[in-house]
Amino acid sequence: SGAAWARGLLSWARPERWLASGSLFPLSCIHSSTALQKIGKWEKKNRIVYPPQLLGEPRRPAEIYHCRREIKYSKDKMWYLAKLIKGMSIDQALAQLEFSDKKGAKVIKEVLLEAQEMAVRKHNVEFKSNLHIAESQTGRGRYVKRLRCHGKGMFGMMRISRCHYFVKLVEGPPPPPEPPRTGFDQAKEYVQQLRNRTLVHTL
Amino acid sequence: VLVLVRSPLPRLRALLQRCWGRMERGLWPGLFGGQSPPWGPAVAVQGLALVPQGINDSGESSTEAPSLLESVVWMAAPKQRRTIEVNRCRRRHPSKLIEIKRNIDVCPECGNLKQKHVLCGYCYTKVKEETRLIRMEIYKKEGGPFNSPTVETVVLYEGEKPTEKDDSKRIIERARKRPSWFVQN
């Protein structure tokens, strides 16, 4: 009963917008000593609620944030896959990952399918193919040091590395790729920089 | 006859000394096929003068210490730590990035994705599963290894009768409807 009273008190003292929207059950945002230690920042990004749009404003595209933590893979190797699918449409990304030989490709494919399903069910996305990958990043997970035995009684310490994978899906077709910077563009920028020079600390 | 010997390493030097000593003392007569050695004792070759010198081991041991350092192989090692900028330039070079595959198509049978030069994965697993069940039926009929008959095999599904051509063949029956992709002859 004491815990329930404390929970009731805390839920009253924290008037967040999540409670107003009624999408989350109020007691679930208070964690006492459950296995879920900390909700990461990326997961919290899904919870922001914007004020309703005015009539004249262009429609704000839906954004879906999803991640997977502590994947047993190296963050550098995962980064190559994340770089591959950056900026692609979700169908193209799933096709590329399906035929990639890397271990992380299978994991990323699962994450993308989960995110797509979340988008359709919870985030009011009409067409599941109308999504593109705005951001895809990797992060370092918890490393563990272990002994690796060599011959002649020698040993070394090896690191068992884990990584996190973060993805942000945005509704709409993928943006057109930027044209590569030519020498002419660089020259124009240089000339502009020279023209922007002024006198400082003077009258 | 001038015999020039290059100044060898001490151990080789010692070996040469021993051979030369044996030759001089006549303990190695088989060297020239029974004939007398062509050079006489009066030939004092500049190169050879080095060889009979210092047969004692003390001379060798004093010269051995610096030669060990000379015979050590020097390994390559990095001089400076590579900065993260240099590391990034190497790791993110276009040749190291994964190329996007342009040979992915849609399978006309099942609609899944497939690579152009590879069989569709879904269709392949479907056929593999059916083949496994047919093989189980065959195993049940044969009852053990090495019992396969010498005639052909025909697979018949529900509601199919063996035709005249199938008289001489072994018939395997599967208790399901014929799949659309398994065409009957």
Short mmCIF file of C-alpha atoms in Angstrom, two decimals:
data_model
loop_
_atom_site.label_atom_id
_atom_site.label_comp_id
_atom_site.label_asym_id
_atom_site.label_seq_id
_atom_site.Cartn_x
_atom_site.Cartn_y
_atom_site.Cartn_z
CA SER A 1 0.00 0.00 0.00
CA GLY A 2 2.93 2.29 0.68
CA ALA A 3 4.32 1.69 -2.76
CA ALA A 4 0.93 2.35 -4.33
CA TRP A 5 0.66 5.64 -2.38
CA ALA A 6 4.15 6.65 -3.51
CA ARG A 7 3.29 5.80 -7.09
CA GLY A 8 0.07 7.79 -6.88
CA LEU A 9 1.93 10.78 -5.46
CA LEU A 10 4.59 10.67 -8.13
CA SER A 11 2.11 10.36 -10.96
CA TRP A 12 0.30 13.46 -9.67
CA ALA A 13 3.54 15.41 -9.31
CA ARG A 14 4.68 14.82 -12.90
CA PRO A 15 2.26 16.42 -15.34
CA GLU A 16 3.82 15.21 -18.55
CA ARG A 17 2.11 15.35 -21.89
CA TRP A 18 2.27 11.59 -22.17
CA LEU A 19 -0.30 11.24 -19.40
CA ALA A 20 -2.54 13.85 -21.03
CA SER A 21 -2.56 12.01 -24.33
CA GLY A 22 -3.66 8.87 -22.50
CA SER A 23 -1.64 6.66 -24.77
CA LEU A 24 0.43 5.22 -21.92
CA PHE A 25 -0.86 3.70 -18.73
CA PRO A 26 0.33 6.18 -16.01
CA LEU A 27 1.95 3.68 -13.69
CA SER A 28 4.24 2.23 -16.34
CA CYS A 29 6.49 5.31 -16.43
CA ILE A 30 7.56 4.83 -12.81
CA HIS A 31 10.24 2.20 -12.39
CA SER A 32 11.21 0.96 -8.97
CA SER A 33 13.65 -1.87 -9.25
CA THR A 34 12.59 -3.79 -12.34
CA ALA A 35 14.97 -5.42 -14.79
CA LEU A 36 14.61 -2.49 -17.23
CA GLN A 37 17.36 -0.26 -15.93
CA LYS A 38 17.16 2.83 -18.02
CA ILE A 39 15.12 3.80 -21.03
CA GLY A 40 17.57 5.08 -23.61
CA LYS A 41 17.32 8.49 -25.23
CA TRP A 42 16.46 7.01 -28.59
CA GLU A 43 13.45 5.17 -27.24
CA LYS A 44 12.22 8.36 -25.59
CA LYS A 45 12.23 10.17 -28.92
CA ASN A 46 9.15 8.22 -29.93
CA ARG A 47 7.21 9.78 -27.07
CA ILE A 48 7.32 13.44 -28.09
CA VAL A 49 3.91 14.82 -29.01
CA TYR A 50 3.69 17.91 -31.17
CA PRO A 51 0.90 20.47 -30.81
CA PRO A 52 -1.81 20.16 -33.46
CA GLN A 53 -0.85 21.76 -36.78
CA LEU A 54 -2.53 24.90 -38.05
CA LEU A 55 -4.52 24.92 -41.27
CA GLY A 56 -1.93 26.49 -43.57
CA GLU A 57 1.08 24.43 -42.45
CA PRO A 58 2.45 21.66 -44.65
CA ARG A 59 1.87 18.20 -43.26
CA ARG A 60 4.62 17.12 -40.86
CA PRO A 61 5.90 13.69 -41.95
CA ALA A 62 5.72 10.91 -39.36
CA GLU A 63 8.99 9.98 -37.66
CA ILE A 64 9.59 6.59 -36.14
CA TYR A 65 12.59 5.92 -33.93
CA HIS A 66 13.64 2.36 -33.26
CA CYS A 67 16.76 0.71 -31.93
CA ARG A 68 18.18 -2.57 -30.75
CA ARG A 69 20.65 -2.76 -27.89
CA GLU A 70 23.57 -5.08 -27.14
CA ILE A 71 23.86 -6.79 -30.51
CA LYS A 72 26.73 -9.26 -30.51
CA TYR A 73 28.66 -7.60 -33.35
CA SER A 74 31.39 -5.02 -33.77
CA LYS A 75 30.28 -1.40 -34.08
CA ASP A 76 32.78 -0.69 -36.87
CA LYS A 77 31.54 -3.60 -38.96
CA MET A 78 27.93 -2.65 -38.28
CA TRP A 79 28.69 0.90 -39.37
CA TYR A 80 29.32 -0.23 -42.96
CA LEU A 81 25.81 -1.66 -43.15
CA ALA A 82 24.32 1.43 -41.53
CA LYS A 83 26.12 3.59 -44.10
CA LEU A 84 24.81 1.38 -46.90
CA ILE A 85 21.14 1.90 -46.08
CA LYS A 86 21.31 5.57 -45.10
CA GLY A 87 18.93 7.54 -47.29
CA MET A 88 17.34 4.54 -49.04
CA SER A 89 13.67 3.69 -49.17
CA ILE A 90 12.74 0.90 -46.80
CA ASP A 91 12.04 -1.61 -49.58
CA GLN A 92 15.40 -1.03 -51.20
CA ALA A 93 17.13 -1.28 -47.83
CA LEU A 94 15.42 -4.58 -47.04
CA ALA A 95 16.41 -5.95 -50.47
CA GLN A 96 20.07 -4.98 -49.99
CA LEU A 97 20.20 -6.43 -46.50
CA GLU A 98 18.58 -9.69 -47.52
CA PHE A 99 21.35 -10.50 -49.95
CA SER A 100 24.23 -9.16 -47.87
CA ASP A 101 26.59 -11.74 -46.42
CA LYS A 102 27.25 -9.88 -43.18
CA LYS A 103 26.03 -11.10 -39.81
CA GLY A 104 24.67 -7.67 -38.89
CA ALA A 105 22.49 -7.57 -42.01
CA LYS A 106 20.08 -10.09 -40.53
CA VAL A 107 19.79 -8.07 -37.30
CA ILE A 108 19.24 -4.78 -39.10
CA LYS A 109 16.60 -6.37 -41.31
CA GLU A 110 14.68 -7.53 -38.22
CA VAL A 111 14.94 -4.04 -36.71
CA LEU A 112 13.62 -2.44 -39.92
CA LEU A 113 10.68 -4.84 -40.13
CA GLU A 114 9.81 -4.18 -36.49
CA ALA A 115 10.00 -0.44 -37.06
CA GLN A 116 7.83 -0.71 -40.16
CA GLU A 117 5.20 -2.64 -38.22
CA MET A 118 5.34 -0.13 -35.38
CA ALA A 119 4.89 2.69 -37.88
CA VAL A 120 1.76 1.16 -39.36
CA ARG A 121 0.21 0.16 -36.05
CA LYS A 122 1.04 3.02 -33.72
CA HIS A 123 2.33 6.00 -35.66
CA ASN A 124 -0.49 6.47 -38.15
CA VAL A 125 1.50 5.67 -41.29
CA GLU A 126 -0.78 4.81 -44.16
CA PHE A 127 1.47 2.91 -46.55
CA LYS A 128 4.26 0.76 -45.18
CA SER A 129 6.34 1.24 -48.31
CA ASN A 130 6.15 5.02 -48.09
CA LEU A 131 8.96 5.16 -45.55
CA HIS A 132 12.59 6.06 -45.99
CA ILE A 133 15.57 5.81 -43.68
CA ALA A 134 16.51 9.27 -42.49
CA GLU A 135 19.16 8.25 -39.97
CA SER A 136 20.89 4.99 -39.21
CA GLN A 137 23.65 4.91 -36.64
CA THR A 138 25.62 2.45 -34.57
CA GLY A 139 26.80 2.84 -31.03
CA ARG A 140 29.18 1.04 -28.73
CA GLY A 141 27.62 -1.48 -26.37
CA ARG A 142 29.09 -2.87 -23.17
CA TYR A 143 32.44 -4.55 -23.75
CA VAL A 144 33.58 -7.52 -21.68
CA LYS A 145 37.22 -8.50 -21.23
CA ARG A 146 38.09 -12.15 -21.44
CA LEU A 147 41.23 -14.27 -21.35
CA ARG A 148 42.45 -15.73 -24.62
CA CYS A 149 44.92 -18.58 -24.20
CA HIS A 150 47.86 -18.88 -26.56
CA GLY A 151 50.53 -21.57 -26.70
CA LYS A 152 53.39 -21.93 -24.22
CA GLY A 153 51.26 -20.68 -21.34
CA MET A 154 50.96 -17.18 -22.80
CA PHE A 155 47.67 -15.38 -22.72
CA GLY A 156 46.15 -12.19 -23.98
CA MET A 157 43.10 -10.20 -22.99
CA MET A 158 40.43 -10.06 -25.65
CA ARG A 159 37.38 -7.81 -25.77
CA ILE A 160 33.97 -9.22 -26.56
CA SER A 161 32.37 -6.26 -28.28
CA ARG A 162 28.70 -5.49 -28.59
CA CYS A 163 26.95 -2.66 -30.39
CA HIS A 164 23.65 -0.82 -30.55
CA TYR A 165 21.84 0.01 -33.76
CA PHE A 166 19.59 3.07 -34.13
CA VAL A 167 17.28 3.83 -37.03
CA LYS A 168 14.88 6.69 -37.79
CA LEU A 169 12.20 6.12 -40.40
CA VAL A 170 10.42 9.09 -41.91
CA GLU A 171 7.27 8.91 -43.97
CA GLY A 172 7.55 9.91 -47.61
CA PRO A 173 9.74 9.07 -50.58
CA PRO A 174 13.52 9.16 -50.06
CA PRO A 175 15.14 12.55 -50.70
CA PRO A 176 17.04 12.85 -54.01
CA PRO A 177 20.79 12.25 -53.60
CA GLU A 178 22.98 15.33 -53.42
CA PRO A 179 24.98 16.01 -56.56
CA PRO A 180 28.70 15.54 -55.86
CA ARG A 181 30.73 18.70 -55.24
CA THR A 182 32.52 19.73 -58.36
CA GLY A 183 35.64 21.84 -58.58
CA PHE A 184 33.52 24.68 -59.86
CA ASP A 185 31.42 24.64 -56.68
CA GLN A 186 34.52 24.63 -54.53
CA ALA A 187 35.96 27.53 -56.49
CA LYS A 188 32.72 29.49 -56.13
CA GLU A 189 32.71 28.90 -52.37
CA TYR A 190 36.32 30.03 -52.14
CA VAL A 191 35.60 33.24 -54.03
CA GLN A 192 32.57 33.86 -51.79
CA GLN A 193 34.71 33.42 -48.70
CA LEU A 194 37.17 35.97 -50.04
CA ARG A 195 34.34 38.41 -50.71
CA ASN A 196 32.93 37.97 -47.20
CA ARG A 197 36.11 39.26 -45.61
CA THR A 198 35.61 42.54 -43.77
CA LEU A 199 37.52 44.68 -41.31
CA VAL A 200 36.92 43.79 -37.68
CA HIS A 201 37.17 45.90 -34.52
CA THR A 202 37.14 49.11 -36.55
CA LEU A 203 34.83 52.04 -37.09
CA VAL B 1 97.09 -20.42 -58.24
CA LEU B 2 95.39 -17.72 -56.29
CA VAL B 3 92.52 -18.96 -54.19
CA LEU B 4 90.53 -16.04 -52.78
CA VAL B 5 88.35 -16.76 -49.81
CA ARG B 6 85.89 -14.06 -48.74
CA SER B 7 86.02 -13.25 -45.04
CA PRO B 8 83.22 -15.51 -43.73
CA LEU B 9 81.46 -15.50 -40.34
CA PRO B 10 83.45 -16.99 -37.48
CA ARG B 11 81.72 -20.36 -37.50
CA LEU B 12 82.24 -20.78 -41.21
CA ARG B 13 85.74 -19.55 -40.63
CA ALA B 14 86.33 -22.26 -38.06
CA LEU B 15 84.98 -24.91 -40.42
CA LEU B 16 87.20 -23.74 -43.22
CA GLN B 17 90.17 -23.76 -40.85
CA ARG B 18 89.46 -27.33 -39.94
CA CYS B 19 89.10 -28.44 -43.56
CA TRP B 20 92.20 -26.59 -44.57
CA GLY B 21 94.09 -28.10 -41.69
CA ARG B 22 93.00 -31.58 -42.68
CA MET B 23 93.95 -30.97 -46.30
CA GLU B 24 97.39 -29.72 -45.36
CA ARG B 25 98.02 -32.65 -43.08
CA GLY B 26 97.01 -35.02 -45.87
CA LEU B 27 94.03 -36.40 -43.87
CA TRP B 28 91.68 -35.64 -46.77
CA PRO B 29 93.39 -37.28 -49.73
CA GLY B 30 90.14 -37.95 -51.63
CA LEU B 31 89.56 -34.26 -52.32
CA PHE B 32 91.48 -34.04 -55.60
CA GLY B 33 90.96 -37.58 -56.79
CA GLY B 34 94.32 -38.88 -55.64
CA GLN B 35 96.36 -36.14 -57.26
CA SER B 36 98.51 -33.74 -55.32
CA PRO B 37 96.86 -30.38 -54.46
CA PRO B 38 97.67 -27.83 -57.09
CA TRP B 39 98.84 -25.21 -54.68
CA GLY B 40 102.05 -25.52 -52.72
CA PRO B 41 102.79 -24.38 -49.17
CA ALA B 42 104.74 -21.38 -50.51
CA VAL B 43 101.55 -19.77 -51.90
CA ALA B 44 100.64 -17.09 -49.38
CA VAL B 45 97.35 -15.76 -50.61
CA GLN B 46 96.07 -12.63 -49.08
CA GLY B 47 92.75 -14.08 -48.55
CA LEU B 48 94.08 -17.35 -47.18
CA ALA B 49 96.28 -15.56 -44.67
CA LEU B 50 93.12 -14.84 -42.70
CA VAL B 51 92.05 -18.44 -42.51
CA PRO B 52 94.80 -20.22 -40.46
CA GLN B 53 94.93 -17.27 -38.06
CA GLY B 54 93.49 -17.42 -34.55
CA ILE B 55 92.37 -21.03 -34.31
CA ASN B 56 91.91 -20.57 -30.58
CA ASP B 57 88.36 -20.29 -29.31
CA SER B 58 89.04 -17.28 -27.11
CA GLY B 59 89.48 -15.19 -30.25
CA GLU B 60 86.13 -16.45 -31.53
CA SER B 61 84.24 -15.76 -28.30
CA SER B 62 85.51 -12.20 -28.11
CA THR B 63 84.27 -11.47 -31.62
CA GLU B 64 81.03 -13.44 -31.19
CA ALA B 65 79.19 -10.89 -28.94
CA PRO B 66 78.96 -7.97 -31.43
CA SER B 67 78.16 -10.36 -34.31
CA LEU B 68 75.00 -11.58 -32.49
CA LEU B 69 73.69 -8.00 -32.60
CA GLU B 70 74.64 -7.83 -36.28
CA SER B 71 72.76 -11.03 -37.11
CA VAL B 72 69.51 -9.87 -35.37
CA VAL B 73 66.64 -9.22 -37.81
CA TRP B 74 65.08 -5.79 -37.33
CA MET B 75 61.25 -5.86 -37.44
CA ALA B 76 59.06 -3.06 -38.80
CA ALA B 77 57.12 -1.14 -36.15
CA PRO B 78 55.01 1.99 -36.36
CA LYS B 79 56.79 5.16 -35.43
CA GLN B 80 53.82 7.39 -34.68
CA ARG B 81 50.28 6.74 -33.53
CA ARG B 82 47.83 7.03 -36.41
CA THR B 83 45.38 9.84 -35.65
CA ILE B 84 41.65 9.23 -35.78
CA GLU B 85 41.43 11.46 -38.88
CA VAL B 86 43.89 9.28 -40.76
CA ASN B 87 42.13 6.16 -39.51
CA ARG B 88 38.77 7.47 -40.66
CA CYS B 89 40.14 8.31 -44.12
CA ARG B 90 41.27 4.71 -44.46
CA ARG B 91 38.20 3.04 -42.97
CA ARG B 92 35.67 5.15 -44.87
CA HIS B 93 37.37 5.06 -48.24
CA PRO B 94 34.87 4.17 -51.01
CA SER B 95 36.73 0.96 -51.79
CA LYS B 96 36.00 -0.27 -48.26
CA LEU B 97 32.31 0.63 -48.24
CA ILE B 98 29.77 -2.02 -49.18
CA GLU B 99 28.57 -1.65 -52.77
CA ILE B 100 24.86 -1.64 -53.44
CA LYS B 101 23.73 -4.69 -55.40
CA ARG B 102 21.94 -4.04 -58.62
CA ASN B 103 21.13 -7.65 -59.50
CA ILE B 104 18.05 -8.09 -57.30
CA ASP B 105 14.75 -8.94 -59.00
CA VAL B 106 11.30 -10.21 -58.08
CA CYS B 107 10.58 -13.92 -58.49
CA PRO B 108 7.65 -14.30 -60.95
CA GLU B 109 6.38 -17.42 -59.15
CA CYS B 110 6.11 -16.35 -55.51
CA GLY B 111 6.82 -12.60 -55.56
CA ASN B 112 9.78 -12.75 -53.15
CA LEU B 113 13.08 -11.13 -53.93
CA LYS B 114 15.76 -13.10 -55.68
CA GLN B 115 19.17 -12.47 -57.16
CA LYS B 116 19.29 -12.74 -60.93
CA HIS B 117 21.78 -15.59 -61.14
CA VAL B 118 20.46 -17.52 -58.11
CA LEU B 119 17.31 -19.60 -57.58
CA CYS B 120 14.55 -18.01 -55.55
CA GLY B 121 15.08 -18.97 -51.90
CA TYR B 122 11.41 -19.42 -51.08
CA CYS B 123 10.67 -21.60 -54.11
CA TYR B 124 13.78 -23.66 -53.41
CA THR B 125 12.79 -24.37 -49.78
CA LYS B 126 9.27 -25.24 -50.93
CA VAL B 127 10.58 -27.81 -53.41
CA LYS B 128 13.12 -29.09 -50.90
CA GLU B 129 10.43 -29.74 -48.30
CA GLU B 130 8.28 -31.67 -50.77
CA THR B 131 11.30 -33.69 -51.88
CA ARG B 132 12.02 -34.57 -48.26
CA LEU B 133 8.49 -35.90 -47.80
CA ILE B 134 8.74 -37.94 -51.03
CA ARG B 135 12.02 -39.39 -49.80
CA MET B 136 10.39 -40.36 -46.50
CA GLU B 137 7.72 -42.26 -48.45
CA ILE B 138 10.43 -43.99 -50.48
CA TYR B 139 12.23 -44.96 -47.28
CA LYS B 140 9.03 -46.41 -45.85
CA LYS B 141 8.52 -48.47 -49.01
CA GLU B 142 12.09 -49.70 -49.25
CA GLY B 143 12.52 -50.38 -45.57
CA GLY B 144 16.26 -49.88 -45.41
CA PRO B 145 19.40 -48.85 -47.28
CA PHE B 146 20.58 -50.49 -50.51
CA ASN B 147 17.05 -51.62 -51.43
CA SER B 148 16.43 -49.26 -54.34
CA PRO B 149 14.92 -51.07 -57.34
CA THR B 150 16.39 -50.98 -60.83
CA VAL B 151 13.29 -49.39 -62.39
CA GLU B 152 12.21 -45.76 -62.55
CA THR B 153 10.07 -44.10 -59.90
CA VAL B 154 6.85 -42.16 -60.41
CA VAL B 155 5.21 -39.94 -57.78
CA LEU B 156 1.41 -39.92 -57.79
CA TYR B 157 -0.75 -37.61 -55.74
CA GLU B 158 -4.37 -37.94 -54.59
CA GLY B 159 -6.83 -38.99 -57.23
CA GLU B 160 -4.26 -39.96 -59.84
CA LYS B 161 -4.12 -43.32 -61.50
CA PRO B 162 -1.01 -44.91 -63.01
CA THR B 163 -1.09 -44.80 -66.81
CA GLU B 164 0.14 -47.41 -69.31
CA LYS B 165 3.59 -45.82 -69.40
CA ASP B 166 3.89 -46.23 -65.63
CA ASP B 167 3.41 -50.01 -65.67
CA SER B 168 7.10 -50.86 -65.46
CA LYS B 169 7.86 -48.16 -62.91
CA ARG B 170 7.80 -48.07 -59.13
CA ILE B 171 4.95 -45.92 -57.81
CA ILE B 172 5.29 -43.66 -54.76
CA GLU B 173 2.05 -42.19 -53.42
CA ARG B 174 1.77 -38.91 -51.59
CA ALA B 175 -1.38 -38.13 -49.62
CA ARG B 176 -1.97 -34.61 -50.82
CA LYS B 177 -3.12 -32.66 -53.82
CA ARG B 178 -0.60 -32.30 -56.63
CA PRO B 179 1.30 -29.01 -56.20
CA SER B 180 0.94 -26.62 -59.13
CA TRP B 181 4.65 -26.50 -59.80
CA PHE B 182 5.04 -30.32 -60.02
CA VAL B 183 3.94 -30.95 -63.58
CA GLN B 184 2.74 -34.45 -64.45
CA ASN B 185 4.06 -35.88 -67.70
#
